[in-house]
């Protein structure tokens, strides 16, 4: 007699597979972002309504998170304050804060590029961009 798999067991197996894949990846791809977004909404169903109401692309936010974190980490490592960088780049601080908070709807691509260069992250960012061309294209299209 063949034993039936319980739904919980197969879901947990998929979770484990996805976590293992996540550990091996340098960047979060569309499939992984979709999986993470689905899990977040599964845990927090009210979030789905809010995301729709404010037209937030959760997958893009998740995929851009590595850029946000890299910028924040590098800025803090170098001891830079937003005010200092904003004055140097001649931009309001809020544009830099949008980048570090993964506020993809509000990111100005020209300022993003300048911020990346200021922090010395161009090579890393080009690699991220190569792996996330669709996200980058949507960022560019927003403005």
Tab-separated table of C-alpha atoms in Angstrom:
chain	number	residue	atom	x	y	z
A	1	UNK	CA	0.000	0.000	0.000
A	2	UNK	CA	1.411	3.353	-1.065
A	3	UNK	CA	1.650	5.965	1.646
A	4	UNK	CA	0.326	9.403	0.822
A	5	UNK	CA	2.519	12.427	1.514
A	6	UNK	CA	0.967	14.937	3.838
A	7	UNK	CA	0.722	18.483	2.438
A	8	UNK	CA	2.752	19.787	5.380
A	9	UNK	CA	5.617	17.426	4.626
A	10	UNK	CA	5.867	18.412	0.948
A	11	UNK	CA	5.678	22.101	1.825
A	12	UNK	CA	8.420	21.728	4.394
A	13	UNK	CA	10.543	19.819	1.880
A	14	UNK	CA	10.123	22.640	-0.642
A	15	UNK	CA	10.997	25.193	2.054
A	16	UNK	CA	14.195	23.301	2.822
A	17	UNK	CA	15.082	23.071	-0.888
A	18	UNK	CA	14.503	26.803	-1.339
A	19	UNK	CA	16.567	27.667	1.736
A	20	UNK	CA	19.436	25.542	0.452
A	21	UNK	CA	19.222	27.248	-2.945
A	22	UNK	CA	19.098	30.637	-1.230
A	23	UNK	CA	22.334	29.904	0.648
A	24	UNK	CA	24.123	29.107	-2.629
A	25	UNK	CA	23.006	32.232	-4.474
A	26	UNK	CA	24.776	35.545	-4.454
A	27	UNK	CA	21.639	37.432	-5.476
A	28	UNK	CA	17.935	36.709	-5.136
A	29	UNK	CA	16.431	35.873	-8.531
A	30	UNK	CA	12.806	36.259	-9.664
A	31	UNK	CA	11.832	32.713	-8.667
A	32	UNK	CA	13.323	33.043	-5.201
A	33	UNK	CA	11.765	36.501	-4.721
A	34	UNK	CA	8.383	35.103	-5.746
A	35	UNK	CA	8.719	32.282	-3.261
A	36	UNK	CA	9.717	34.671	-0.453
A	37	UNK	CA	6.892	37.100	-1.321
A	38	UNK	CA	4.347	34.262	-1.316
A	39	UNK	CA	5.598	33.068	2.082
A	40	UNK	CA	5.423	36.573	3.552
A	41	UNK	CA	1.861	37.026	2.303
A	42	UNK	CA	0.956	33.551	3.549
A	43	UNK	CA	2.127	34.539	7.026
A	44	UNK	CA	0.715	38.083	6.849
A	45	UNK	CA	-2.413	37.976	4.645
A	46	UNK	CA	-3.324	41.623	5.380
A	47	UNK	CA	-0.107	42.641	3.681
A	48	UNK	CA	-1.507	41.574	0.307
A	49	UNK	CA	-4.164	44.291	0.453
A	50	UNK	CA	-1.674	46.967	1.477
A	51	UNK	CA	0.778	45.950	-1.239
A	52	UNK	CA	-1.986	46.186	-3.827
A	53	UNK	CA	-3.290	49.483	-2.468
A	54	UNK	CA	0.107	51.174	-2.686
A	55	UNK	CA	1.178	49.392	-5.882
A	56	UNK	CA	4.306	47.916	-4.296
A	57	UNK	CA	6.214	45.265	-6.217
A	58	UNK	CA	7.259	43.029	-3.317
A	59	UNK	CA	9.507	40.909	-5.525
A	60	UNK	CA	11.468	43.966	-6.651
A	61	UNK	CA	11.792	45.167	-3.054
A	62	UNK	CA	13.145	41.753	-2.050
A	63	UNK	CA	15.575	41.619	-4.970
A	64	UNK	CA	16.767	45.209	-4.403
A	65	UNK	CA	17.355	44.498	-0.708
A	66	UNK	CA	20.918	43.322	-1.361
A	67	UNK	CA	21.730	46.717	-2.938
A	68	UNK	CA	20.191	48.544	0.016
A	69	UNK	CA	22.104	46.453	2.505
A	70	UNK	CA	25.394	46.753	0.608
A	71	UNK	CA	25.067	50.557	0.459
A	72	UNK	CA	24.131	50.848	4.131
A	73	UNK	CA	26.937	48.529	5.187
A	74	UNK	CA	29.569	50.332	3.111
A	75	UNK	CA	28.374	53.781	4.236
A	76	UNK	CA	28.536	52.749	7.893
A	77	UNK	CA	31.896	51.005	7.425
A	78	UNK	CA	33.360	54.223	6.059
A	79	UNK	CA	31.740	56.306	8.801
A	80	UNK	CA	29.726	58.456	6.398
A	81	UNK	CA	26.522	60.205	7.428
A	82	UNK	CA	23.671	60.801	4.970
A	83	UNK	CA	24.146	64.548	5.373
A	84	UNK	CA	27.811	64.347	4.362
A	85	UNK	CA	27.093	62.267	1.252
A	86	UNK	CA	24.049	64.337	0.289
A	87	UNK	CA	26.126	67.527	0.428
A	88	UNK	CA	28.874	65.938	-1.643
A	89	UNK	CA	26.448	64.611	-4.274
A	90	UNK	CA	24.289	67.769	-4.081
A	91	UNK	CA	21.077	65.802	-3.520
A	92	UNK	CA	18.527	65.767	-0.690
A	93	UNK	CA	19.189	63.090	1.949
A	94	UNK	CA	15.807	61.451	1.378
A	95	UNK	CA	16.956	60.154	-2.045
A	96	UNK	CA	19.760	58.239	-0.338
A	97	UNK	CA	17.396	56.978	2.360
A	98	UNK	CA	15.021	55.661	-0.329
A	99	UNK	CA	17.904	53.572	-1.667
A	100	UNK	CA	18.874	52.172	1.721
A	101	UNK	CA	15.259	51.378	2.604
A	102	UNK	CA	14.570	49.539	-0.687
A	103	UNK	CA	11.837	52.021	-1.555
A	104	UNK	CA	11.977	50.943	-5.196
A	105	UNK	CA	9.072	53.163	-6.266
A	106	UNK	CA	10.985	56.263	-5.141
A	107	UNK	CA	14.517	55.489	-6.290
A	108	UNK	CA	16.070	57.893	-8.754
A	109	UNK	CA	18.402	55.817	-10.940
A	110	UNK	CA	20.800	58.686	-11.634
A	111	UNK	CA	21.213	59.312	-7.911
A	112	UNK	CA	21.522	55.566	-7.292
A	113	UNK	CA	24.419	55.377	-9.774
A	114	UNK	CA	26.146	58.372	-8.199
A	115	UNK	CA	25.680	56.922	-4.712
A	116	UNK	CA	27.059	53.558	-5.843
A	117	UNK	CA	30.126	55.287	-7.304
A	118	UNK	CA	30.596	57.434	-4.193
A	119	UNK	CA	30.669	54.290	-2.058
A	120	UNK	CA	33.031	52.508	-4.468
A	121	UNK	CA	30.548	49.735	-5.216
A	122	UNK	CA	30.421	49.982	-9.029
A	123	UNK	CA	31.885	46.515	-9.766
A	124	UNK	CA	29.584	44.847	-7.239
A	125	UNK	CA	26.575	46.818	-8.486
A	126	UNK	CA	27.268	45.913	-12.126
A	127	UNK	CA	27.179	42.253	-11.120
A	128	UNK	CA	23.875	42.783	-9.271
A	129	UNK	CA	22.475	44.657	-12.280
A	130	UNK	CA	23.540	41.878	-14.666
A	131	UNK	CA	21.586	39.403	-12.519
A	132	UNK	CA	18.597	41.735	-12.085
A	133	UNK	CA	18.172	43.507	-15.419
A	134	UNK	CA	14.388	43.389	-15.183
A	135	UNK	CA	14.375	45.078	-11.762
A	136	UNK	CA	16.862	47.691	-12.943
A	137	UNK	CA	14.750	48.367	-16.042
A	138	UNK	CA	11.690	48.954	-13.850
A	139	UNK	CA	13.683	51.314	-11.619
A	140	UNK	CA	14.776	53.243	-14.703
A	141	UNK	CA	11.246	53.344	-16.080
A	142	UNK	CA	9.715	54.773	-12.887
A	143	UNK	CA	11.279	58.204	-13.354
